[in-house]
Amino acid sequence: MAESVALDPVDLHLLRLLQNDARTTYRDLAEQVGVAPSTCLDRVTRLRRSGVILGHQLRVDPAKLGRGLQALLLVQVRPHRRELVGPFVERIRALPEARTVFHLTGPDDYLVHVAVADMADLQRLVLDEFTARREVARVETRLIFQQWECGPLLPPGHAQS
């Protein structure tokens, strides 16, 4: 398990701001946090080097890309052995429909978030890419009606403001 990094109020404020808009300039960040732009740059660089900030991602609307139906697939793999896990996860990650893959505890081994064109596309994906695999024992599908983004991720004990 990765060790947590000590963060002071300036670091936390920077994380809040950057998680809300990663395109904010260092000058604007510095002004909002109350430090010099060079200090702001140093702080963000330190947050990147320490692994707190992992990268920058562009979010897209799946429906605008012709993938208006999203679902969660609960997948049980049998036998659940290391030599099957790696290749299975890599195959799923390579699917253009796959958005996120979670390895779970409990009766289901994986939760896979997918975005597809329609119900027929979802059926094709489940039958051709999941249940057709020998190691897949079961797939349950949950359609996503709506989703909401949540606030910035901060260490325990720090209020969202």
Short mmCIF file of C-alpha atoms in Angstrom, two decimals:
data_model
loop_
_atom_site.label_atom_id
_atom_site.label_comp_id
_atom_site.label_asym_id
_atom_site.label_seq_id
_atom_site.Cartn_x
_atom_site.Cartn_y
_atom_site.Cartn_z
CA MET A 1 0.00 0.00 0.00
CA ALA A 2 1.32 3.46 -0.90
CA GLU A 3 2.22 5.77 1.93
CA SER A 4 0.33 9.02 2.28
CA VAL A 5 2.08 12.33 1.70
CA ALA A 6 2.00 15.15 4.26
CA LEU A 7 0.00 18.05 2.84
CA ASP A 8 -0.37 21.51 4.32
CA PRO A 9 -3.32 23.90 3.76
CA VAL A 10 -1.69 25.43 0.65
CA ASP A 11 -1.25 21.95 -0.92
CA LEU A 12 -4.85 21.06 -0.10
CA HIS A 13 -6.14 24.30 -1.60
CA LEU A 14 -4.10 23.66 -4.77
CA LEU A 15 -5.51 20.14 -5.02
CA ARG A 16 -9.08 21.41 -4.65
CA LEU A 17 -8.57 24.01 -7.37
CA LEU A 18 -6.77 21.69 -9.79
CA GLN A 19 -9.33 18.90 -9.38
CA ASN A 20 -12.05 21.37 -10.30
CA ASP A 21 -10.13 22.74 -13.31
CA ALA A 22 -6.74 21.26 -14.22
CA ARG A 23 -6.23 23.98 -16.85
CA THR A 24 -5.98 26.77 -14.28
CA THR A 25 -2.75 28.72 -14.85
CA TYR A 26 -0.06 28.86 -12.19
CA ARG A 27 -0.59 32.61 -11.99
CA ASP A 28 -4.31 32.17 -11.26
CA LEU A 29 -3.62 29.32 -8.83
CA ALA A 30 -1.02 31.40 -6.99
CA GLU A 31 -3.42 34.32 -6.71
CA GLN A 32 -6.25 32.16 -5.36
CA VAL A 33 -3.98 30.37 -2.87
CA GLY A 34 -2.07 33.48 -1.82
CA VAL A 35 1.48 32.50 -2.81
CA ALA A 36 3.95 33.62 -5.47
CA PRO A 37 3.64 31.94 -8.91
CA SER A 38 7.11 30.40 -8.50
CA THR A 39 6.05 28.92 -5.13
CA CYS A 40 2.89 27.60 -6.74
CA LEU A 41 4.89 25.95 -9.52
CA ASP A 42 7.25 24.39 -6.96
CA ARG A 43 4.30 23.08 -4.92
CA VAL A 44 2.53 21.53 -7.91
CA THR A 45 5.81 20.02 -9.15
CA ARG A 46 6.35 18.46 -5.70
CA LEU A 47 2.79 17.08 -5.73
CA ARG A 48 3.48 15.48 -9.12
CA ARG A 49 6.86 14.02 -8.10
CA SER A 50 5.44 12.59 -4.89
CA GLY A 51 2.68 10.86 -6.86
CA VAL A 52 -0.21 12.82 -5.34
CA ILE A 53 -1.05 14.25 -8.79
CA LEU A 54 -1.07 11.39 -11.26
CA GLY A 55 -1.73 13.22 -14.50
CA HIS A 56 -4.25 15.21 -16.47
CA GLN A 57 -7.17 13.66 -18.28
CA LEU A 58 -9.68 14.99 -20.71
CA ARG A 59 -13.26 13.96 -19.96
CA VAL A 60 -15.58 13.37 -22.88
CA ASP A 61 -19.32 12.83 -23.17
CA PRO A 62 -19.77 9.19 -24.28
CA ALA A 63 -23.16 9.99 -25.86
CA LYS A 64 -21.56 12.61 -28.13
CA LEU A 65 -19.21 9.86 -29.35
CA GLY A 66 -22.08 7.53 -30.21
CA ARG A 67 -21.85 5.58 -26.94
CA GLY A 68 -25.08 6.69 -25.27
CA LEU A 69 -25.62 3.58 -23.16
CA GLN A 70 -23.39 2.92 -20.15
CA ALA A 71 -23.42 -0.17 -17.98
CA LEU A 72 -21.61 -1.86 -15.12
CA LEU A 73 -20.69 -5.49 -15.68
CA LEU A 74 -20.13 -7.71 -12.65
CA VAL A 75 -17.84 -10.52 -13.80
CA GLN A 76 -16.96 -13.76 -12.05
CA VAL A 77 -13.82 -15.52 -13.30
CA ARG A 78 -13.25 -19.21 -12.60
CA PRO A 79 -10.76 -20.38 -11.70
CA HIS A 80 -9.62 -17.11 -10.17
CA ARG A 81 -5.88 -17.67 -10.54
CA ARG A 82 -3.01 -15.28 -11.15
CA GLU A 83 -2.16 -16.72 -14.58
CA LEU A 84 -5.69 -15.86 -15.78
CA VAL A 85 -6.05 -12.49 -14.03
CA GLY A 86 -3.33 -10.59 -15.91
CA PRO A 87 -4.35 -11.60 -19.44
CA PHE A 88 -8.06 -11.16 -18.62
CA VAL A 89 -7.55 -7.61 -17.30
CA GLU A 90 -5.32 -6.63 -20.23
CA ARG A 91 -7.89 -7.96 -22.73
CA ILE A 92 -10.71 -6.02 -21.05
CA ARG A 93 -8.61 -2.83 -20.83
CA ALA A 94 -7.96 -3.07 -24.58
CA LEU A 95 -11.68 -3.02 -25.42
CA PRO A 96 -12.75 0.38 -26.79
CA GLU A 97 -15.99 0.11 -24.80
CA ALA A 98 -14.23 -0.36 -21.44
CA ARG A 99 -13.99 2.76 -19.29
CA THR A 100 -12.78 1.39 -15.93
CA VAL A 101 -11.98 -2.05 -14.51
CA PHE A 102 -12.06 -2.80 -10.77
CA HIS A 103 -10.73 -6.00 -9.16
CA LEU A 104 -13.10 -6.81 -6.28
CA THR A 105 -13.52 -8.91 -3.19
CA GLY A 106 -16.71 -10.90 -2.70
CA PRO A 107 -18.65 -13.14 -5.09
CA ASP A 108 -17.79 -11.02 -8.14
CA ASP A 109 -14.18 -10.68 -9.21
CA TYR A 110 -14.44 -7.62 -11.48
CA LEU A 111 -16.62 -4.60 -12.03
CA VAL A 112 -16.27 -3.19 -15.54
CA HIS A 113 -17.73 0.17 -16.55
CA VAL A 114 -18.53 0.17 -20.26
CA ALA A 115 -19.95 2.68 -22.76
CA VAL A 116 -21.69 1.26 -25.84
CA ALA A 117 -23.88 2.50 -28.69
CA ASP A 118 -27.11 0.76 -27.72
CA MET A 119 -28.63 -2.39 -26.22
CA ALA A 120 -27.62 -4.55 -29.21
CA ASP A 121 -24.03 -3.33 -28.87
CA LEU A 122 -24.10 -4.16 -25.15
CA GLN A 123 -25.42 -7.65 -25.91
CA ARG A 124 -22.67 -8.16 -28.52
CA LEU A 125 -20.02 -7.00 -26.04
CA VAL A 126 -21.23 -9.29 -23.26
CA LEU A 127 -21.60 -12.35 -25.51
CA ASP A 128 -18.52 -11.90 -27.72
CA GLU A 129 -16.00 -10.37 -25.30
CA PHE A 130 -17.00 -11.68 -21.89
CA THR A 131 -19.10 -14.85 -21.77
CA ALA A 132 -17.27 -16.31 -24.79
CA ARG A 133 -14.09 -16.43 -22.69
CA ARG A 134 -13.49 -19.79 -20.98
CA GLU A 135 -12.48 -18.23 -17.67
CA VAL A 136 -15.66 -16.12 -17.38
CA ALA A 137 -18.17 -18.03 -15.27
CA ARG A 138 -20.85 -15.33 -14.97
CA VAL A 139 -21.65 -11.77 -16.03
CA GLU A 140 -24.36 -9.59 -14.51
CA THR A 141 -25.25 -6.31 -16.19
CA ARG A 142 -26.45 -3.10 -14.54
CA LEU A 143 -27.50 -0.20 -16.76
CA ILE A 144 -26.46 3.29 -15.67
CA PHE A 145 -29.37 5.74 -15.83
CA GLN A 146 -27.41 8.77 -14.69
CA GLN A 147 -24.11 9.62 -13.00
CA TRP A 148 -22.78 12.56 -11.04
CA GLU A 149 -19.23 13.69 -10.41
CA CYS A 150 -18.32 14.23 -6.79
CA GLY A 151 -16.10 16.80 -5.11
CA PRO A 152 -12.31 16.79 -5.04
CA LEU A 153 -10.53 13.94 -3.27
CA LEU A 154 -8.71 15.10 -0.13
CA PRO A 155 -7.09 13.29 2.80
CA PRO A 156 -9.40 12.08 5.61
CA GLY A 157 -10.43 14.78 8.05
CA HIS A 158 -10.27 17.68 5.58
CA ALA A 159 -13.65 19.27 4.89
CA GLN A 160 -14.76 19.99 1.33
CA SER A 161 -14.91 23.75 0.96
#
